[in-house]
Short mmCIF file of C-alpha atoms and ligand atoms in Angstrom, two decimals:
data_model
loop_
_atom_site.label_atom_id
_atom_site.label_comp_id
_atom_site.label_asym_id
_atom_site.label_seq_id
_atom_site.Cartn_x
_atom_site.Cartn_y
_atom_site.Cartn_z
CA MET V 1 -7.79 141.51 4.99
CA ASN V 2 -8.81 137.92 4.35
CA ASN V 3 -9.72 135.45 1.66
CA VAL V 4 -13.49 135.77 1.51
CA LYS V 5 -14.40 136.17 -2.16
CA THR V 6 -17.92 134.78 -2.38
CA ILE V 7 -20.73 135.22 0.13
CA GLY V 8 -23.65 132.80 0.16
CA ILE V 9 -26.99 134.38 1.01
CA LEU V 10 -30.01 132.35 2.13
CA GLY V 11 -33.09 134.08 0.74
CA GLY V 12 -33.49 136.05 -2.46
CA GLY V 13 -35.82 138.90 -1.49
CA GLN V 14 -35.09 142.62 -1.47
CA LEU V 15 -32.71 142.35 1.49
CA GLY V 16 -30.63 139.74 -0.35
CA ARG V 17 -30.73 141.99 -3.40
CA MET V 18 -29.39 145.03 -1.55
CA LEU V 19 -26.76 142.88 0.20
CA SER V 20 -25.61 141.63 -3.21
CA VAL V 21 -25.29 145.18 -4.54
CA ALA V 22 -23.21 146.15 -1.49
CA ALA V 23 -21.02 143.06 -1.90
CA SER V 24 -20.39 143.77 -5.54
CA ARG V 25 -19.26 147.33 -4.71
CA LEU V 26 -16.62 145.72 -2.49
CA GLY V 27 -15.52 143.40 -5.30
CA LEU V 28 -17.15 140.36 -3.70
CA LYS V 29 -19.44 137.85 -5.37
CA THR V 30 -22.75 136.57 -4.02
CA HIS V 31 -24.55 133.26 -4.45
CA ILE V 32 -28.26 133.29 -3.58
CA PHE V 33 -30.12 130.20 -2.32
CA GLU V 34 -33.86 130.63 -2.81
CA PRO V 35 -36.69 128.14 -3.34
CA SER V 36 -38.88 130.38 -5.52
CA ALA V 37 -38.07 131.27 -9.11
CA ASN V 38 -36.94 134.71 -10.31
CA PRO V 39 -36.16 136.23 -6.89
CA PRO V 40 -35.37 139.97 -6.64
CA ALA V 41 -31.80 139.20 -5.51
CA GLY V 42 -31.26 136.96 -8.51
CA HIS V 43 -31.18 139.98 -10.85
CA VAL V 44 -28.01 141.33 -9.24
CA ALA V 45 -26.25 138.27 -7.75
CA ASP V 46 -23.51 136.28 -9.48
CA VAL V 47 -25.12 132.86 -8.99
CA VAL V 48 -28.60 131.72 -7.97
CA THR V 49 -29.55 128.25 -6.76
CA THR V 50 -33.26 127.53 -7.03
CA ALA V 51 -33.92 124.67 -4.63
CA SER V 52 -35.84 123.88 -1.48
CA TYR V 53 -34.36 123.87 2.01
CA ASP V 54 -34.67 120.07 2.19
CA ASP V 55 -32.60 119.48 -0.97
CA GLU V 56 -29.40 118.24 0.67
CA GLY V 57 -27.47 117.99 -2.57
CA ALA V 58 -28.27 121.58 -3.51
CA LEU V 59 -27.45 122.84 0.01
CA LYS V 60 -24.06 121.05 -0.01
CA ALA V 61 -23.15 122.34 -3.48
CA PHE V 62 -24.20 125.87 -2.47
CA ALA V 63 -22.11 125.77 0.71
CA ALA V 64 -19.07 124.37 -1.10
CA SER V 65 -19.22 127.19 -3.67
CA VAL V 66 -19.03 130.03 -1.12
CA ASP V 67 -16.58 131.13 1.60
CA VAL V 68 -19.10 132.22 4.21
CA ILE V 69 -22.90 132.03 4.55
CA THR V 70 -25.36 134.67 5.71
CA PHE V 71 -29.14 135.06 5.47
CA GLU V 72 -31.81 137.66 4.87
CA PHE V 73 -34.66 136.08 6.83
CA GLU V 74 -35.01 134.15 10.09
CA ASN V 75 -37.22 131.20 9.41
CA ILE V 76 -34.65 128.88 7.91
CA PRO V 77 -35.18 125.19 8.77
CA THR V 78 -32.75 123.91 11.42
CA SER V 79 -31.86 120.83 9.36
CA ALA V 80 -30.67 123.05 6.50
CA LEU V 81 -28.60 125.18 8.88
CA ASP V 82 -27.00 122.09 10.44
CA LEU V 83 -25.93 120.83 7.05
CA LEU V 84 -24.67 124.21 5.83
CA GLU V 85 -22.73 124.88 9.02
CA SER V 86 -20.89 121.57 8.67
CA VAL V 87 -19.38 122.95 5.45
CA ARG V 88 -18.96 126.72 5.95
CA PRO V 89 -19.29 129.30 8.74
CA ILE V 90 -22.65 131.03 9.15
CA HIS V 91 -22.83 134.68 10.27
CA PRO V 92 -24.69 135.99 12.25
CA PRO V 93 -24.36 133.03 14.61
CA ARG V 94 -26.91 130.26 15.04
CA ALA V 95 -27.55 131.43 18.61
CA ALA V 96 -28.92 134.71 17.27
CA LEU V 97 -31.24 132.88 14.89
CA ALA V 98 -32.46 130.48 17.57
CA THR V 99 -33.14 133.42 19.89
CA SER V 100 -35.12 135.45 17.40
CA GLN V 101 -37.00 132.51 15.84
CA ASP V 102 -38.94 131.91 19.03
CA ARG V 103 -40.58 134.79 20.85
CA LEU V 104 -40.44 132.97 24.20
CA THR V 105 -36.71 132.22 23.91
CA GLU V 106 -36.17 135.82 22.81
CA LYS V 107 -38.05 137.30 25.76
CA ASN V 108 -36.24 135.05 28.26
CA PHE V 109 -32.88 135.95 26.71
CA LEU V 110 -33.66 139.68 26.96
CA GLN V 111 -34.81 139.41 30.56
CA ASP V 112 -31.70 137.42 31.50
CA LEU V 113 -29.66 140.34 30.14
CA GLY V 114 -31.56 142.64 32.49
CA LEU V 115 -33.41 144.40 29.67
CA GLN V 116 -37.03 145.50 29.86
CA THR V 117 -39.66 143.63 27.80
CA ALA V 118 -43.45 143.54 27.79
CA PRO V 119 -44.74 141.20 30.50
CA PHE V 120 -45.22 137.78 28.90
CA ALA V 121 -46.36 134.21 29.53
CA ASP V 122 -46.08 130.94 27.63
CA VAL V 123 -49.48 129.80 26.29
CA GLN V 124 -50.04 126.21 25.16
CA ASN V 125 -53.77 125.89 25.80
CA ALA V 126 -56.95 127.61 27.04
CA ASP V 127 -56.03 127.08 30.71
CA ASP V 128 -52.63 128.70 30.23
CA LEU V 129 -54.29 131.62 28.45
CA ALA V 130 -56.87 132.16 31.21
CA GLN V 131 -54.07 132.12 33.80
CA ALA V 132 -51.91 134.46 31.71
CA ILE V 133 -54.75 136.94 31.27
CA GLU V 134 -55.29 136.93 35.01
CA THR V 135 -51.61 137.63 35.71
CA ILE V 136 -50.85 140.05 32.88
CA GLY V 137 -54.26 141.67 32.48
CA THR V 138 -55.81 143.22 29.37
CA PRO V 139 -55.33 144.66 26.85
CA ALA V 140 -52.81 142.08 25.73
CA ILE V 141 -51.62 140.48 22.51
CA LEU V 142 -51.46 136.77 21.82
CA LYS V 143 -48.64 135.97 19.38
CA THR V 144 -47.45 132.74 17.81
CA ARG V 145 -44.01 131.91 19.18
CA GLN V 146 -42.64 131.23 15.72
CA MET V 147 -43.00 132.41 12.12
CA GLY V 148 -44.62 135.76 12.89
CA TYR V 149 -43.70 138.81 10.84
CA ASP V 150 -45.27 142.14 9.85
CA GLY V 151 -47.91 141.71 12.57
CA LYS V 152 -49.01 138.27 11.28
CA GLY V 153 -49.87 135.52 13.80
CA GLN V 154 -51.13 138.05 16.35
CA ALA V 155 -54.48 138.59 18.02
CA ARG V 156 -55.47 141.43 20.35
CA ILE V 157 -57.25 140.56 23.57
CA MET V 158 -59.15 143.58 24.83
CA SER V 159 -61.03 141.67 27.54
CA PRO V 160 -61.07 138.05 28.82
CA ALA V 161 -64.09 137.44 26.55
CA ASP V 162 -61.74 137.65 23.52
CA ALA V 163 -59.63 134.71 24.72
CA ASP V 164 -61.30 131.89 22.74
CA THR V 165 -61.25 133.73 19.42
CA ALA V 166 -57.64 134.77 19.93
CA LEU V 167 -56.60 131.20 20.73
CA ALA V 168 -58.46 129.92 17.64
CA ASP V 169 -56.51 132.47 15.55
CA MET V 170 -53.26 130.79 16.63
CA ALA V 171 -54.47 127.58 14.90
CA GLY V 172 -52.87 125.31 17.51
CA ALA V 173 -49.42 126.96 17.34
CA SER V 174 -47.48 127.52 20.59
CA SER V 175 -47.97 131.13 21.61
CA ILE V 176 -47.07 133.78 24.13
CA LEU V 177 -49.30 136.38 25.69
CA GLU V 178 -47.75 139.82 25.84
CA GLY V 179 -49.04 142.64 27.98
CA PHE V 180 -49.87 145.72 25.92
CA VAL V 181 -47.12 148.31 26.21
CA THR V 182 -48.29 151.91 26.25
CA PHE V 183 -45.59 153.62 24.25
CA SER V 184 -45.30 157.11 22.82
CA HIS V 185 -43.48 155.89 19.71
CA GLU V 186 -41.35 153.10 18.30
CA VAL V 187 -37.68 153.34 17.41
CA SER V 188 -35.13 150.89 16.12
CA VAL V 189 -31.39 150.60 16.30
CA ILE V 190 -29.43 148.99 13.52
CA GLY V 191 -26.24 147.70 15.12
CA ALA V 192 -23.22 146.01 13.58
CA ARG V 193 -20.51 143.88 15.17
CA SER V 194 -17.38 142.72 13.39
CA ALA V 195 -15.58 139.40 13.80
CA ASP V 196 -13.04 141.05 16.13
CA GLY V 197 -15.80 142.39 18.41
CA ALA V 198 -15.92 146.04 17.32
CA ILE V 199 -19.40 147.55 17.43
CA SER V 200 -20.92 150.38 15.41
CA CYS V 201 -24.57 151.39 15.70
CA PHE V 202 -26.46 153.62 13.30
CA ASP V 203 -28.42 156.52 14.73
CA PRO V 204 -31.80 155.20 16.00
CA GLY V 205 -34.71 155.66 13.59
CA GLU V 206 -38.33 156.41 14.50
CA ASN V 207 -40.79 153.95 12.97
CA VAL V 208 -44.43 154.27 12.02
CA HIS V 209 -46.34 151.04 11.38
CA VAL V 210 -49.71 150.79 9.67
CA ASN V 211 -51.58 147.49 10.01
CA GLY V 212 -48.45 145.92 11.51
CA ILE V 213 -46.31 146.82 8.45
CA LEU V 214 -43.55 149.43 8.57
CA ARG V 215 -44.63 152.57 6.72
CA THR V 216 -41.89 155.12 7.45
CA THR V 217 -38.63 155.46 9.35
CA THR V 218 -37.38 158.94 10.23
CA VAL V 219 -33.96 160.04 11.49
CA PRO V 220 -33.26 161.69 13.80
CA ALA V 221 -35.80 159.94 16.05
CA LYS V 222 -37.51 161.84 18.88
CA LEU V 223 -35.24 160.76 21.74
CA THR V 224 -33.54 162.54 24.59
CA PRO V 225 -29.73 162.31 24.59
CA SER V 226 -29.87 159.74 27.39
CA GLN V 227 -32.50 157.65 25.59
CA ARG V 228 -30.35 157.71 22.45
CA THR V 229 -27.34 156.50 24.44
CA ASP V 230 -29.46 153.88 26.17
CA ALA V 231 -30.81 152.57 22.84
CA VAL V 232 -27.30 152.07 21.51
CA LEU V 233 -26.07 150.48 24.76
CA ILE V 234 -28.98 148.01 24.70
CA ALA V 235 -28.07 147.03 21.13
CA ALA V 236 -24.40 146.63 22.07
CA ARG V 237 -25.24 144.46 25.06
CA ILE V 238 -27.30 142.11 22.86
CA LEU V 239 -24.63 141.99 20.12
CA ASN V 240 -21.93 141.07 22.65
CA ALA V 241 -24.08 138.50 24.46
CA LEU V 242 -24.69 136.68 21.18
CA ASP V 243 -21.04 136.98 20.05
CA TYR V 244 -22.66 138.45 16.99
CA VAL V 245 -21.07 139.04 13.58
CA GLY V 246 -23.10 141.11 11.12
CA VAL V 247 -25.94 143.62 11.29
CA MET V 248 -28.90 143.31 13.65
CA GLY V 249 -32.18 145.25 13.84
CA LEU V 250 -33.51 145.99 17.31
CA GLU V 251 -37.05 147.34 17.79
CA LEU V 252 -37.76 149.37 20.91
CA PHE V 253 -40.86 150.95 22.44
CA VAL V 254 -40.29 154.39 23.96
CA THR V 255 -42.17 154.73 27.27
CA PRO V 256 -41.96 157.01 30.32
CA GLN V 257 -40.48 153.98 32.16
CA GLY V 258 -37.64 153.73 29.63
CA LEU V 259 -36.95 151.75 26.49
CA ILE V 260 -38.70 148.40 26.21
CA VAL V 261 -37.35 145.84 23.77
CA ASN V 262 -39.97 144.57 21.33
CA GLU V 263 -37.91 142.26 19.14
CA ILE V 264 -34.58 141.43 17.58
CA ALA V 265 -34.07 140.73 13.88
CA PRO V 266 -30.71 139.02 13.25
CA ARG V 267 -30.28 140.60 9.81
CA VAL V 268 -30.40 143.83 7.90
CA HIS V 269 -33.72 145.49 8.58
CA ASN V 270 -36.34 147.51 6.72
CA SER V 271 -36.03 150.28 9.31
CA GLY V 272 -32.35 150.62 8.33
CA HIS V 273 -32.97 151.41 4.66
CA TRP V 274 -32.55 155.15 5.37
CA THR V 275 -28.81 154.48 5.85
CA GLN V 276 -28.45 154.06 2.07
CA ASN V 277 -28.78 157.82 1.64
CA GLY V 278 -28.05 159.07 5.16
CA CYS V 279 -24.59 157.58 5.79
CA ALA V 280 -21.36 157.02 3.89
CA ILE V 281 -21.53 153.30 4.74
CA ASP V 282 -25.04 151.82 4.81
CA GLN V 283 -26.39 148.82 6.73
CA PHE V 284 -25.90 146.49 3.75
CA GLU V 285 -22.23 147.30 3.32
CA GLN V 286 -21.71 147.15 7.08
CA HIS V 287 -23.20 143.64 7.12
CA ILE V 288 -21.11 142.46 4.18
CA ARG V 289 -17.98 143.93 5.77
CA ALA V 290 -18.69 142.09 9.03
CA VAL V 291 -19.45 138.68 7.53
CA ALA V 292 -16.50 138.96 5.13
CA GLY V 293 -14.17 139.66 8.07
CA TRP V 294 -13.48 143.29 7.12
CA PRO V 295 -13.37 146.14 9.63
CA LEU V 296 -16.65 148.05 10.01
CA GLY V 297 -16.97 151.31 8.07
CA ASP V 298 -18.11 154.81 9.02
CA GLY V 299 -21.85 154.57 9.66
CA SER V 300 -22.28 158.05 11.11
CA ARG V 301 -25.32 159.94 9.83
CA HIS V 302 -24.69 162.94 7.57
CA SER V 303 -28.31 163.82 6.71
CA ASP V 304 -31.84 163.80 8.03
CA VAL V 305 -33.86 161.15 6.21
CA THR V 306 -37.40 159.85 6.04
CA MET V 307 -37.64 156.41 4.48
CA GLU V 308 -41.06 155.64 3.02
CA ASN V 309 -41.95 152.09 2.00
CA LEU V 310 -43.71 151.56 -1.32
CA ILE V 311 -46.26 148.87 -0.54
CA GLY V 312 -48.65 147.42 -3.15
CA ASP V 313 -50.49 150.23 -4.94
CA ASP V 314 -48.07 152.82 -3.58
CA MET V 315 -46.25 152.06 -6.82
CA ASP V 316 -48.85 154.29 -8.53
CA LYS V 317 -47.07 157.23 -6.84
CA LEU V 318 -43.82 156.44 -8.61
CA PRO V 319 -44.18 158.82 -11.59
CA GLU V 320 -44.70 161.75 -9.18
CA LEU V 321 -41.94 160.61 -6.81
CA ALA V 322 -39.57 160.34 -9.74
CA LYS V 323 -39.98 164.09 -10.32
CA THR V 324 -38.85 164.88 -6.75
CA ASP V 325 -35.43 164.70 -5.07
CA ALA V 326 -36.32 161.42 -3.34
CA ALA V 327 -33.81 158.60 -3.76
CA ILE V 328 -35.71 155.66 -5.26
CA HIS V 329 -34.95 152.02 -4.50
CA LEU V 330 -37.06 149.41 -6.31
CA TYR V 331 -36.88 145.67 -5.80
CA GLY V 332 -37.62 144.50 -9.35
CA LYS V 333 -40.77 142.62 -8.33
CA THR V 334 -43.09 142.15 -11.30
CA ASP V 335 -46.44 141.49 -9.61
CA VAL V 336 -47.89 144.27 -7.48
CA LYS V 337 -49.87 142.70 -4.59
CA ALA V 338 -51.62 144.30 -1.63
CA GLY V 339 -49.24 144.42 1.34
CA ARG V 340 -46.21 143.49 -0.79
CA LYS V 341 -43.10 145.60 -0.31
CA MET V 342 -42.21 146.78 -3.83
CA GLY V 343 -39.55 149.35 -3.00
CA HIS V 344 -38.83 152.38 -0.84
CA VAL V 345 -37.80 155.99 -1.21
CA ASN V 346 -35.49 158.04 0.95
CA HIS V 347 -36.37 161.71 1.39
CA VAL V 348 -33.06 163.34 2.31
CA LYS V 349 -32.40 166.68 3.96
CA LYS V 350 -28.85 167.68 4.85
CA SER V 351 -28.38 167.96 8.64
CA ALA V 352 -27.81 171.52 9.77
P1 AMP J 401 -44.21 142.54 16.19
O1 AMP J 401 -44.51 141.64 15.03
O2 AMP J 401 -44.11 141.81 17.47
O3 AMP J 401 -43.04 143.44 15.93
O4 AMP J 401 -45.47 143.53 16.32
C1 AMP J 401 -45.84 144.42 15.29
C2 AMP J 401 -46.31 145.73 15.87
O5 AMP J 401 -47.42 145.53 16.79
C3 AMP J 401 -45.27 146.45 16.71
O6 AMP J 401 -44.39 147.21 15.92
C4 AMP J 401 -46.14 147.31 17.64
O7 AMP J 401 -46.60 148.45 16.94
C5 AMP J 401 -47.31 146.41 17.91
N1 AMP J 401 -47.04 145.61 19.12
C6 AMP J 401 -46.45 144.41 19.19
N2 AMP J 401 -46.34 143.96 20.46
C7 AMP J 401 -46.85 144.93 21.25
C8 AMP J 401 -47.03 145.07 22.67
N3 AMP J 401 -46.68 144.12 23.55
N4 AMP J 401 -47.61 146.22 23.11
C9 AMP J 401 -48.01 147.19 22.26
N5 AMP J 401 -47.88 147.10 20.90
C10 AMP J 401 -47.32 145.99 20.40
#
């Protein structure tokens, strides 16, 4: 194998927490870098650095204390990444982060690979938006190019009359207009690629969003055999193009015209949490294996699973859920807030 003993993780949320648990099962240590105090990952990691992403001293000390660096969220400042990368390798690669941090770059990258996306146009001002609406038509969605997540930074445009309000919602940020895709359902593929280029994809999951936030993921997804193959091939093509190392989440719209790529997340993904109870090796272990330079493990699905997020007041259901066979995963967050992901449960049924 190799000499990786400690993995540095940028971000201390639930994804960093579950990555730390997976690392510790493999006898590896984790060091979390997180600006806010008492992060969920801090409860299970070996070391936590509480510092901001512009604290050069803290970044250098963090990098020097680990063998390899990974991350659990995309919006890491470039200056911090530059400094960290001068000390230790970062996986997944910077190219994957740069691609997913900017919706316009991401869409161009996907189109250059010959993959289908929603029609899109760059929007810097009201003139661009008027032109884009004329070309793309309505309904459409205006999205900030950067820093959007869980449906934030998005405005629907049902008719050209909505343009001004939508543009005001972007608060001056560079945006793209996306044509509205009429899809029957949404699926995602969680794919992994190891340092030596081997690829393993988990079975695609079917996602249900409510108010832009993931509610449930169900496996198996409703897909024909050829759609299932296509979904995995799309993921593999992206992983190879980025010379990727680690786990990636890929969101797809299922349409009569085929699979349309919505977005790429260069990290473990909420829609992959079902793997914790549906596979021998889950997405978190697969990611740790890849970034630590290990071979990928067996991610084949042994059970049917529905993953249900516990968001905000959903925590009130916990006493009842605890009486069922559901596998419970809580993130150790103390304050319950509306829209905050507090945990998830996996409802497992053995595959026939
Ligand atoms: P996003 O943050 O881009 O993943 O968008 C959040 C959710 O909004 C998606 O999961 C879809 O349900 C919906 N959505 C985003 N973009 C489009 C689109 N171009 N057409 C239809 N629905 C969309």
